[in-house]
Coordinates of C-alpha atoms (C1' of nucleotides) in Angstrom, one line a residue:
Chain A
X178 CA 13.3 -7.9 -43.6
X179 CA 16.0 -9.3 -45.9
X180 CA 19.1 -7.9 -44.3
X181 CA 21.9 -10.3 -44.4
X182 CA 23.9 -8.8 -41.4
X183 CA 23.9 -11.0 -38.4
X184 CA 22.5 -8.2 -36.1
X185 CA 19.2 -8.0 -37.6
X186 CA 17.5 -11.2 -36.9
X187 CA 14.3 -13.2 -36.6
X188 CA 12.4 -12.8 -33.4
X189 CA 13.7 -15.7 -31.5
X190 CA 17.3 -15.2 -32.2
X191 CA 19.4 -13.8 -29.4
X192 CA 18.7 -10.1 -29.1
X193 CA 21.6 -7.7 -29.4
X194 CA 22.1 -5.1 -26.7
X195 CA 21.0 -2.3 -29.0
X196 CA 17.7 -4.0 -29.8
X197 CA 16.3 -4.0 -26.3
X198 CA 14.4 -1.1 -24.9
X199 CA 13.9 -2.5 -21.4
X200 CA 15.8 -0.2 -19.0
X201 CA 17.1 -3.0 -16.8
X202 CA 18.4 -5.0 -19.7
X203 CA 19.9 -1.8 -21.1
X204 CA 21.6 -0.9 -17.9
X205 CA 23.1 -4.1 -16.7
X206 CA 26.7 -4.9 -17.4
X207 CA 27.4 -6.7 -20.7
X208 CA 28.4 -9.8 -18.8
X209 CA 25.0 -10.0 -17.1
X210 CA 23.2 -9.3 -20.4
X211 CA 25.2 -12.1 -21.9
X212 CA 24.0 -14.4 -19.1
X213 CA 20.4 -13.5 -19.9
X214 CA 20.4 -13.0 -23.6
X215 CA 20.3 -16.7 -24.7
X216 CA 17.0 -17.2 -22.8
X217 CA 15.3 -14.1 -23.8
X218 CA 12.3 -14.3 -26.1
X219 CA 10.6 -11.4 -27.7
X220 CA 6.9 -11.6 -27.0
X221 CA 4.0 -9.4 -27.7
X222 CA 2.0 -8.5 -24.6
X223 CA -1.7 -8.2 -25.5
X224 CA -4.1 -6.1 -23.5
X225 CA -5.5 -8.1 -20.6
X226 CA -2.9 -10.9 -21.0
X227 CA -2.3 -12.5 -17.6
X228 CA 1.4 -12.8 -16.7
X229 CA 1.0 -14.0 -13.0
X230 CA -1.8 -15.6 -11.0
X231 CA -1.6 -15.3 -7.2
X232 CA -0.4 -18.5 -5.4
X233 CA 0.7 -20.0 -8.6
X234 CA 4.4 -20.6 -9.6
X235 CA 5.9 -17.9 -11.7
X236 CA 6.7 -19.3 -15.1
X237 CA 8.4 -16.5 -16.8
X238 CA 10.0 -13.1 -16.0
X239 CA 8.8 -10.4 -18.3
X240 CA 11.1 -7.5 -19.1
X241 CA 8.5 -5.0 -20.3
X242 CA 9.5 -2.8 -23.4
X243 CA 6.3 -1.2 -24.3
X244 CA 2.9 -1.2 -22.6
X245 CA 2.0 -1.3 -18.9
X246 CA 1.5 -4.1 -16.4
X247 CA -0.9 -3.8 -13.5
X248 CA 0.1 -5.7 -10.4
X249 CA -3.2 -6.2 -8.4
X250 CA -3.5 -7.6 -4.8
X251 CA -6.4 -9.7 -4.2
X252 CA -7.8 -11.0 -1.0
X253 CA -10.1 -14.0 0.1
X254 CA -13.3 -12.1 -0.5
X255 CA -12.1 -10.9 -4.0
X256 CA -11.5 -7.3 -2.9
X257 CA -8.8 -6.2 -5.2
X258 CA -6.7 -3.0 -5.9
X259 CA -3.7 -2.2 -7.9
X260 CA -0.5 -2.1 -5.9
X261 CA 1.9 -1.1 -8.6
X262 CA 2.5 -0.7 -12.3
X263 CA 5.4 -1.9 -14.4
X264 CA 6.6 -0.5 -17.6
X265 CA 9.9 -0.4 -19.4
X266 CA 11.6 0.6 -16.3
X267 CA 11.0 -2.8 -14.7
X268 CA 10.0 -6.4 -14.8
X269 CA 7.6 -8.9 -13.4
X270 CA 8.6 -11.8 -11.2
X271 CA 9.9 -9.8 -8.2
X272 CA 9.4 -12.7 -5.7
X273 CA 12.0 -14.7 -7.7
X274 CA 14.6 -12.1 -6.7
X275 CA 13.8 -12.9 -3.1
X276 CA 14.1 -16.7 -3.6
X277 CA 10.4 -17.3 -3.8
X278 CA 8.9 -19.2 -6.8
X279 CA 5.2 -18.1 -6.4
X280 CA 3.3 -15.1 -7.5
X281 CA 1.9 -13.0 -4.7
X282 CA -0.3 -10.9 -6.8
X283 CA -2.2 -10.9 -10.0
X284 CA -0.3 -9.4 -12.8
X285 CA -1.6 -8.7 -16.3
X286 CA -1.2 -6.2 -19.2
X287 CA -3.3 -3.1 -18.6
X288 CA -1.9 -1.5 -21.7
X289 CA -0.8 -3.9 -24.5
X290 CA 2.7 -3.8 -25.8
X291 CA 5.8 -6.0 -26.0
X292 CA 8.7 -7.3 -24.0
X293 CA 11.3 -10.0 -23.6
X294 CA 10.6 -12.9 -21.4
X295 CA 12.6 -15.8 -20.0
X296 CA 11.8 -18.9 -18.0
X297 CA 11.8 -18.4 -14.2
X298 CA 14.3 -21.2 -13.8
X299 CA 16.9 -19.6 -16.2
X300 CA 16.4 -16.3 -14.4
X301 CA 17.1 -17.7 -10.9
X302 CA 20.1 -19.6 -12.3
X303 CA 21.5 -16.3 -13.7
X304 CA 20.8 -14.6 -10.4
X305 CA 22.7 -17.3 -8.6
X306 CA 25.7 -16.8 -10.9
X307 CA 26.0 -13.0 -10.9
X308 CA 26.4 -10.7 -7.8
X309 CA 25.9 -7.6 -10.0
X310 CA 22.8 -8.9 -11.5
X311 CA 21.4 -9.7 -8.1
X312 CA 22.2 -6.1 -7.0
X313 CA 20.4 -4.5 -10.0
X314 CA 17.4 -6.8 -9.6
X315 CA 17.2 -6.0 -5.9
X316 CA 17.3 -2.2 -6.7
X317 CA 14.5 -2.8 -9.1
X318 CA 12.5 -4.7 -6.5
X319 CA 13.1 -2.0 -3.9
X320 CA 11.8 0.7 -6.5
X321 CA 8.6 -1.4 -6.8
X322 CA 8.3 -1.7 -3.0
X323 CA 8.5 2.1 -2.8
X324 CA 5.8 2.3 -5.3
X325 CA 3.7 0.0 -3.4
X326 CA 4.1 2.0 -0.2
X327 CA 3.1 5.2 -1.8
X328 CA 0.1 3.5 -3.4
X329 CA -0.8 2.6 0.2
X330 CA -0.5 6.3 1.2
X331 CA -2.5 7.6 -1.9
X332 CA -5.3 5.0 -1.2
X333 CA -5.6 6.1 2.4
X334 CA -5.2 9.7 2.1
X335 CA -5.8 11.1 -1.4
X336 CA -9.0 12.0 -3.1
X337 CA -10.3 10.2 -6.2
X338 CA -9.0 13.0 -8.4
X339 CA -5.6 13.0 -6.9
X340 CA -5.3 9.2 -7.3
X341 CA -6.6 9.3 -10.8
X342 CA -4.1 12.0 -11.7
X343 CA -1.3 10.1 -10.0
X344 CA -2.2 7.0 -12.1
X345 CA -2.3 8.9 -15.4
X346 CA 1.1 10.3 -14.7
X347 CA 2.6 6.8 -13.9
X348 CA 1.1 5.5 -17.0
X349 CA 2.3 8.4 -19.1
X350 CA 5.8 7.9 -17.8
X351 CA 5.7 4.4 -19.1
X352 CA 4.3 5.1 -22.5
X353 CA 5.8 6.7 -25.7
X354 CA 2.8 8.7 -26.5
X355 CA 0.4 10.9 -24.8
X356 CA -2.5 8.7 -25.5
X357 CA -3.6 6.3 -22.9
X358 CA -5.8 3.6 -24.3
X359 CA -8.0 2.7 -21.4
X360 CA -11.6 2.6 -20.5
X361 CA -13.0 4.3 -17.4
X362 CA -14.1 0.9 -16.2
X363 CA -10.5 -0.4 -16.1
X364 CA -9.2 2.8 -14.3
X365 CA -12.0 2.3 -11.8
X366 CA -11.0 -1.3 -11.1
X367 CA -7.4 -0.3 -10.6
X368 CA -8.1 2.5 -8.2
X369 CA -10.8 0.5 -6.5
X370 CA -13.5 3.1 -7.0
X371 CA -16.7 3.5 -9.0
X372 CA -16.8 3.7 -12.8
X373 CA -19.0 6.6 -12.7
X374 CA -16.7 8.4 -10.2
X375 CA -13.8 8.1 -12.8
X376 CA -16.1 9.4 -15.4
X377 CA -16.9 12.5 -13.5
X378 CA -13.3 13.1 -12.5
X379 CA -12.1 12.9 -16.1
X380 CA -14.7 15.3 -17.2
X381 CA -13.3 17.7 -14.7
X382 CA -9.8 17.2 -16.2
X383 CA -11.2 17.6 -19.6
X384 CA -13.0 20.9 -18.7
X385 CA -9.8 22.2 -17.4
X386 CA -8.1 21.3 -20.5
X387 CA -5.7 18.7 -19.1
X388 CA -6.8 15.8 -21.2
X389 CA -8.9 15.0 -24.2
X390 CA -11.2 12.0 -24.0
X391 CA -12.5 9.6 -26.6
X392 CA -14.2 6.3 -26.3
X393 CA -11.6 4.0 -24.8
X394 CA -8.8 6.4 -24.9
X395 CA -7.7 9.6 -23.3
X396 CA -4.9 11.9 -24.3
X397 CA -2.8 14.0 -21.9
X398 CA -2.7 17.6 -23.1
X399 CA -1.4 19.4 -20.1
X400 CA 0.9 17.2 -18.0
X401 CA 1.7 20.0 -15.7
X402 CA -1.9 20.5 -14.9
X403 CA -2.3 16.8 -14.0
X404 CA 0.7 16.9 -11.9
X405 CA -0.9 19.9 -10.0
X406 CA -4.0 17.8 -9.4
X407 CA -2.0 14.9 -8.2
X408 CA -0.5 17.2 -5.6
X409 CA 2.3 15.6 -3.6
X410 CA 1.0 12.0 -4.2
X411 CA 3.1 11.8 -7.3
X412 CA 6.8 11.9 -7.6
X413 CA 8.6 10.2 -4.7
X414 CA 8.8 6.7 -6.1
X415 CA 9.9 8.2 -9.5
X416 CA 12.6 10.1 -7.8
X417 CA 13.6 7.2 -5.9
X418 CA 13.7 5.0 -8.9
X419 CA 16.0 7.6 -10.6
X420 CA 18.3 7.5 -7.6
X421 CA 18.5 3.8 -7.3
X422 CA 19.3 3.3 -11.0
X423 CA 21.8 6.0 -11.0
X424 CA 24.2 5.3 -8.2
X425 CA 25.4 1.9 -9.4
X426 CA 26.4 2.1 -13.0
Chain B
X196 CA 21.7 -10.8 39.2
X197 CA 24.8 -12.4 40.7
X198 CA 24.9 -15.6 38.8
X199 CA 28.4 -16.7 38.1
X200 CA 27.9 -18.9 35.1
X201 CA 29.1 -17.6 31.8
X202 CA 25.8 -17.7 30.2
X203 CA 24.0 -15.2 32.3
X204 CA 25.7 -11.9 31.4
X205 CA 25.6 -8.2 31.5
X206 CA 23.6 -6.4 28.7
X207 CA 26.4 -5.9 26.3
X208 CA 28.0 -9.2 26.4
X209 CA 27.5 -11.4 23.4
X210 CA 24.0 -12.9 23.6
X211 CA 23.7 -16.6 23.6
X212 CA 21.1 -18.0 21.1
X213 CA 18.8 -19.0 23.8
X214 CA 18.4 -15.5 25.2
X215 CA 17.1 -14.0 22.0
X216 CA 13.4 -13.9 21.3
X217 CA 13.6 -12.3 17.8
X218 CA 12.3 -14.9 15.4
X219 CA 14.9 -14.2 12.7
X220 CA 17.8 -14.5 15.0
X221 CA 16.2 -17.6 16.4
X222 CA 15.7 -19.2 13.0
X223 CA 18.9 -18.6 11.3
X224 CA 21.7 -21.2 11.2
X225 CA 24.0 -21.0 14.1
X226 CA 26.9 -20.0 11.7
X227 CA 24.9 -16.9 10.7
X228 CA 24.0 -16.2 14.2
X229 CA 27.7 -16.3 15.1
X230 CA 28.3 -13.8 12.4
X231 CA 25.9 -11.3 13.9
X232 CA 26.2 -12.0 17.6
X233 CA 29.4 -10.1 18.3
X234 CA 27.7 -6.9 17.0
X235 CA 24.4 -7.3 18.7
X236 CA 23.5 -4.9 21.5
X237 CA 20.5 -5.3 23.8
X238 CA 18.5 -2.1 23.7
X239 CA 15.3 -0.9 25.3
X240 CA 13.0 0.6 22.7
X241 CA 10.8 3.3 24.3
X242 CA 7.5 4.3 23.1
X243 CA 7.8 6.9 20.3
X244 CA 11.6 6.3 19.9
X245 CA 12.6 7.0 16.4
X246 CA 14.5 4.3 14.6
X247 CA 14.7 5.6 11.1
X248 CA 14.1 9.0 9.3
X249 CA 13.2 9.1 5.7
X250 CA 16.1 10.0 3.4
X251 CA 18.7 9.7 6.1
X252 CA 21.2 6.9 6.3
X253 CA 20.2 3.9 8.4
X254 CA 22.5 3.7 11.3
X255 CA 21.4 0.5 13.0
X256 CA 19.3 -2.6 12.2
X257 CA 16.9 -3.4 14.9
X258 CA 15.8 -7.0 15.7
X259 CA 12.6 -6.5 17.6
X260 CA 11.9 -8.7 20.6
X261 CA 9.1 -7.0 22.3
X262 CA 7.0 -4.1 21.2
X263 CA 5.8 -2.9 17.9
X264 CA 7.5 -0.7 15.3
X265 CA 5.4 1.5 12.9
X266 CA 6.7 2.0 9.5
X267 CA 5.1 5.2 8.1
X268 CA 5.4 6.5 4.5
X269 CA 5.5 10.4 4.3
X270 CA 5.2 12.6 1.2
X271 CA 6.2 16.2 0.3
X272 CA 3.1 17.7 1.9
X273 CA 3.4 15.7 5.0
X274 CA 0.5 13.4 4.3
X275 CA 1.4 10.2 6.2
X276 CA 0.2 6.7 6.7
X277 CA 1.5 3.5 8.1
X278 CA 2.6 1.0 5.5
X279 CA 3.7 -1.7 7.8
X280 CA 4.4 -2.9 11.4
X281 CA 7.3 -4.8 12.7
X282 CA 7.5 -7.0 15.8
X283 CA 9.4 -10.0 17.0
X284 CA 9.0 -11.6 13.7
X285 CA 11.0 -8.9 11.8
X286 CA 13.6 -6.3 11.8
X287 CA 14.0 -2.7 10.6
X288 CA 16.5 -1.7 8.0
X289 CA 15.0 -3.5 5.0
X290 CA 16.6 -1.2 2.5
X291 CA 20.0 -2.5 3.5
X292 CA 19.1 -5.9 2.4
X293 CA 18.6 -4.5 -1.0
X294 CA 21.9 -2.7 -1.0
X295 CA 20.7 0.7 -0.2
X296 CA 21.9 2.6 2.8
X297 CA 19.0 5.1 3.3
X298 CA 15.7 4.8 5.1
X299 CA 12.8 5.2 2.9
X300 CA 10.1 5.6 5.5
X301 CA 9.8 6.8 8.9
X302 CA 10.1 4.1 11.6
X303 CA 9.4 4.4 15.2
X304 CA 8.3 2.5 18.3
X305 CA 4.6 2.5 18.4
X306 CA 4.5 0.2 21.3
X307 CA 7.6 0.2 23.6
X308 CA 9.6 -2.9 24.1
X309 CA 13.2 -4.1 23.5
X310 CA 15.3 -5.6 21.0
X311 CA 18.8 -6.3 19.6
X312 CA 20.4 -3.9 17.4
X313 CA 23.7 -3.8 15.4
X314 CA 25.4 -1.1 13.3
X315 CA 24.3 -1.1 9.6
X316 CA 27.8 -1.6 8.4
X317 CA 28.3 -4.7 10.4
X318 CA 25.0 -5.9 9.1
X319 CA 25.9 -5.5 5.4
X320 CA 29.3 -7.0 6.0
X321 CA 27.6 -10.1 7.5
X322 CA 25.0 -10.1 4.5
X323 CA 28.1 -10.0 2.1
X324 CA 29.6 -13.1 3.7
X325 CA 26.6 -15.4 4.1
X326 CA 24.4 -16.6 1.4
X327 CA 22.0 -18.2 3.8
X328 CA 21.7 -15.0 5.9
X329 CA 20.9 -13.1 2.6
X330 CA 18.3 -15.7 1.8
X331 CA 16.6 -15.3 5.2
X332 CA 16.7 -11.6 5.2
X333 CA 15.2 -11.4 1.7
X334 CA 12.3 -13.6 2.9
X335 CA 11.7 -11.3 5.8
X336 CA 11.8 -8.4 3.4
X337 CA 9.3 -10.1 1.1
X338 CA 7.0 -10.7 4.0
X339 CA 7.1 -7.0 4.8
X340 CA 6.3 -6.2 1.1
X341 CA 3.3 -8.4 1.2
X342 CA 2.2 -6.6 4.3
X343 CA 2.5 -3.3 2.5
X344 CA 0.6 -4.5 -0.4
X345 CA -2.3 -5.6 1.7
X346 CA -2.2 -2.3 3.6
X347 CA -2.6 -0.6 0.3
X348 CA -5.7 -3.0 -0.3
X349 CA -7.2 -2.2 3.0
X350 CA -6.6 1.6 2.7
X351 CA -8.4 1.6 -0.6
X352 CA -11.2 -0.8 0.0
X353 CA -11.9 -1.5 3.7
X354 CA -14.0 0.5 5.9
X355 CA -12.7 2.1 9.0
X356 CA -13.9 -0.6 11.3
X357 CA -12.3 -3.2 9.1
X358 CA -9.0 -1.4 9.0
X359 CA -9.0 -0.8 12.7
X360 CA -9.8 -4.5 13.4
X361 CA -7.1 -5.5 11.1
X362 CA -4.6 -3.2 12.9
X363 CA -5.5 -4.6 16.3
X364 CA -5.0 -8.2 15.1
X365 CA -1.5 -7.3 13.7
X366 CA -0.6 -5.7 16.9
X367 CA -1.9 -8.5 19.0
X368 CA 0.1 -11.0 17.0
X369 CA 3.2 -9.1 18.0
X370 CA 2.5 -8.7 21.7
X371 CA 2.6 -11.2 24.5
X372 CA -0.5 -9.9 26.3
X373 CA -3.9 -9.0 25.1
X374 CA -3.4 -5.4 26.3
X375 CA -2.6 -2.9 23.6
X376 CA -1.2 0.3 25.2
X377 CA -2.2 2.9 22.7
X378 CA -4.3 6.1 22.5
X379 CA -7.1 6.6 20.0
X380 CA -5.0 9.5 18.6
X381 CA -2.1 7.2 17.6
X382 CA -4.3 4.6 16.0
X383 CA -5.9 7.4 14.0
X384 CA -2.6 8.7 12.8
X385 CA -1.5 5.2 11.7
X386 CA -4.7 4.5 9.8
X387 CA -4.9 8.0 8.5
X388 CA -8.3 8.7 9.8
X389 CA -9.9 11.0 12.4
X390 CA -9.3 10.4 16.0
X391 CA -13.0 10.8 16.6
X392 CA -13.7 8.0 14.1
X393 CA -11.5 5.7 15.9
X394 CA -13.3 6.5 19.3
X395 CA -16.7 5.7 17.7
X396 CA -15.4 2.4 16.1
X397 CA -13.9 1.3 19.3
X398 CA -17.1 2.0 21.2
X399 CA -18.8 -0.3 18.7
X400 CA -16.2 -3.1 19.3
X401 CA -16.7 -2.6 23.1
X402 CA -20.5 -2.7 22.9
X403 CA -20.2 -6.0 21.1
X404 CA -17.9 -7.3 23.8
X405 CA -14.7 -7.6 21.6
X406 CA -12.5 -5.3 23.6
X407 CA -12.3 -3.5 26.8
X408 CA -11.0 0.0 26.8
X409 CA -9.4 2.2 29.3
X410 CA -7.7 5.5 29.0
X411 CA -4.6 4.9 26.8
X412 CA -5.1 1.1 26.6
X413 CA -7.4 -1.4 25.1
X414 CA -7.6 -5.0 25.7
X415 CA -8.7 -7.7 23.3
X416 CA -11.4 -9.9 24.8
X417 CA -12.8 -11.7 21.8
X418 CA -10.2 -12.0 19.2
X419 CA -12.5 -14.1 17.0
X420 CA -15.0 -11.3 17.0
X421 CA -12.3 -8.8 15.9
X422 CA -11.3 -11.2 13.2
X423 CA -14.9 -11.3 11.9
X424 CA -14.9 -7.5 11.8
X425 CA -11.7 -7.4 9.9
X426 CA -13.3 -9.6 7.3
X427 CA -10.9 -10.8 4.7
X428 CA -8.5 -7.8 5.1
X429 CA -6.6 -9.7 7.7
X430 CA -4.8 -12.9 7.2
X431 CA -2.9 -13.2 3.9
X432 CA 0.4 -11.5 5.0
X433 CA 0.3 -13.6 8.1
X434 CA -0.1 -16.8 6.3
X435 CA 2.6 -15.8 3.8
X436 CA 5.0 -14.9 6.5
X437 CA 4.4 -18.4 8.0
X438 CA 5.0 -20.1 4.6
X439 CA 8.1 -18.0 3.9
X440 CA 9.6 -18.9 7.2
X441 CA 8.6 -22.4 7.0
X442 CA 10.0 -23.7 3.8
X443 CA 13.8 -22.9 4.4
X444 CA 14.8 -24.4 7.7
Chain C
dT208 C1' -3.0 19.9 46.1
dT209 C1' -3.7 22.6 42.5
dT210 C1' -2.7 23.4 37.8
dT211 C1' -1.9 21.9 33.4
dT212 C1' -1.9 18.6 30.1
dT213 C1' -3.5 14.8 27.8
dC214 C1' -7.3 11.7 26.5
dA215 C1' -11.7 10.3 25.4
dG216 C1' -16.8 11.3 24.4
dT217 C1' -20.1 13.5 21.7
dA218 C1' -22.1 16.5 18.3
dC219 C1' -23.2 18.9 13.7
dG220 C1' -23.1 20.2 9.2
dG221 C1' -20.8 19.0 5.1
dA222 C1' -17.9 16.7 1.6
dA223 C1' -16.7 12.6 -0.8
dA224 C1' -17.7 8.7 -2.8
dC225 C1' -21.0 4.7 -3.0
dG226 C1' -24.7 1.6 -5.0
dT227 C1' -27.8 1.5 -8.4
dA228 C1' -29.8 2.4 -12.5
dC229 C1' -31.2 3.9 -16.9
dG230 C1' -30.4 6.0 -21.4
dT231 C1' -27.5 6.9 -25.3
dC232 C1' -24.2 6.3 -28.2
dT233 C1' -20.5 3.7 -30.5
dT234 C1' -18.2 -0.8 -31.8
dT235 C1' -18.2 -5.5 -32.6
dT236 C1' -20.6 -9.6 -33.8
dG237 C1' -23.6 -12.5 -36.0
Chain D
dC174 C1' -27.4 -4.8 -41.9
dA175 C1' -29.5 -5.9 -37.7
dA176 C1' -28.6 -7.3 -33.1
dA177 C1' -25.8 -7.5 -29.3
dA178 C1' -22.3 -5.9 -26.5
dG179 C1' -19.5 -2.4 -24.6
dA180 C1' -18.5 2.4 -23.1
dC181 C1' -19.9 6.6 -21.4
dG182 C1' -23.1 10.3 -19.5
dT183 C1' -26.1 11.3 -15.9
dA184 C1' -28.9 11.1 -11.8
dC185 C1' -30.5 10.3 -6.9
dG186 C1' -30.7 8.8 -2.4
dT187 C1' -27.4 7.0 0.9
dT188 C1' -23.4 5.7 3.5
dT189 C1' -19.1 6.8 5.3
dC190 C1' -16.1 9.6 7.0
dC191 C1' -14.4 14.4 7.5
dG192 C1' -13.4 19.0 9.8
dT193 C1' -14.2 21.2 13.8
dA194 C1' -15.0 21.9 18.2
dC195 C1' -16.5 21.7 22.8
dT196 C1' -16.9 19.1 27.1
dG197 C1' -15.5 16.3 31.1
dA198 C1' -12.4 13.1 33.0
dA199 C1' -8.0 11.2 34.0
dA200 C1' -3.2 11.5 34.5
dA201 C1' 0.9 14.2 34.9
dA202 C1' 3.3 18.2 36.4
dA203 C1' 3.9 22.0 39.4

DNA sequence: TTTTTTCAGTACGGAAACGTACGTCTTTTG
DNA sequence: CAAAAGACGTACGTTTCCGTACTGAAAAAA
């Protein structure tokens, strides 16, 4: 707390590259990071905190560092379902990358954490200035698109257990621990199924020794087991993200 | 056929702006059209013709003018489902816009027609040269993303009849006639449901006077009726497409 | 024309998931 | 500490849709 060196700093000071855990911020060229850094603000992201509201202008871009964001599509009759999750590998505000200023979906913290945010205007300015930043953001956007497409596939063809397993794996990828602090109710909302259905499915996982459950929390014990349950509905978006982030250093 | 004026031309000659029916080609600034025109080739797109294969490089971009393209996500165990359709409002090869050269999904003609195509390399060249072209293509890509997200929503929450109605409306939007030349089998594949389920649902539509059915073809008679069946699962992507294409002239 | 293929109609048992609801624990709030 | 709220366990009848399969009719091929 009382370190005199310039690197360690109060929250709002410009972050050094070493401080950030978001993969996009980590990965981008120093020049691009320098473009963003002055506008980045370290923020805590509390459970259920709303980041974007459908139809409303996007105020900030959030580079997630810990926690998980749920992106949820909603229609006129309030039917809703999760179309993607975002963790330290990504960011919110994808429409900005496409030159749009409005949020398409609802986005909120499903699992609390922290991240860096910057005003939308500053972000679009930076995008305009840097081709390489644009390139990276578009790859990130594409990765999210792929995730959405495979969510559509899972929603249409997978069984409840398969979808639940898929979700747990995606959450696990984005967390630092094996504990997933979530209620059955929220899992049900995201998957668009009954709460009771989630409860039963989780029991089955527990009986098979794949997870341990406590009130408001479940812990992955045997990830390989969950992967088997998820069948082929998990994996492609993850592999594609890796590919997209690998080939342009 | 034997008109001597320079405008009327053989298929491979450079198309004039007035000849093209694809909305993107229509809408873009003349300067951007001039950039693409030399590479555009008028092609007939036959039913079931494959345009993209997952994992394989994208060879051409297709600007659809008539007919409908199905974009289908596939996973390792060959589960598949349609994640979007493309007609005269759009084009194939979205990943190219994001700087990727590979097809993510399977894409093929669901309803035969025609379009203009150009080699992928020429397209990315043009993209690099023109900011306004990039902007337009990104809006088109975003519109497709929205469609995919709402497909995920429909797959997860809508009933078979609602999804079928949604699909018919989306096809109807992209056709010049009320006749949809498709078998129950193909509708079933796209929706990821049983063929027999489609048959029963279509009977219900027919009984209610919404469509007329013949072997391998169905005709919309009462579009408003179909819209009622689709409930709130149809409409948002369409409205958003309109918005996106309106605000940047 | 005859044969073959494709497409559509229909049926039946069964699986999956739903809506609903009620009771029992925890945890939070007053 | 009591009361209220939240989370989970469980149950039952019901809807939706599946897997499968057989039939007749229409179109295409021979």
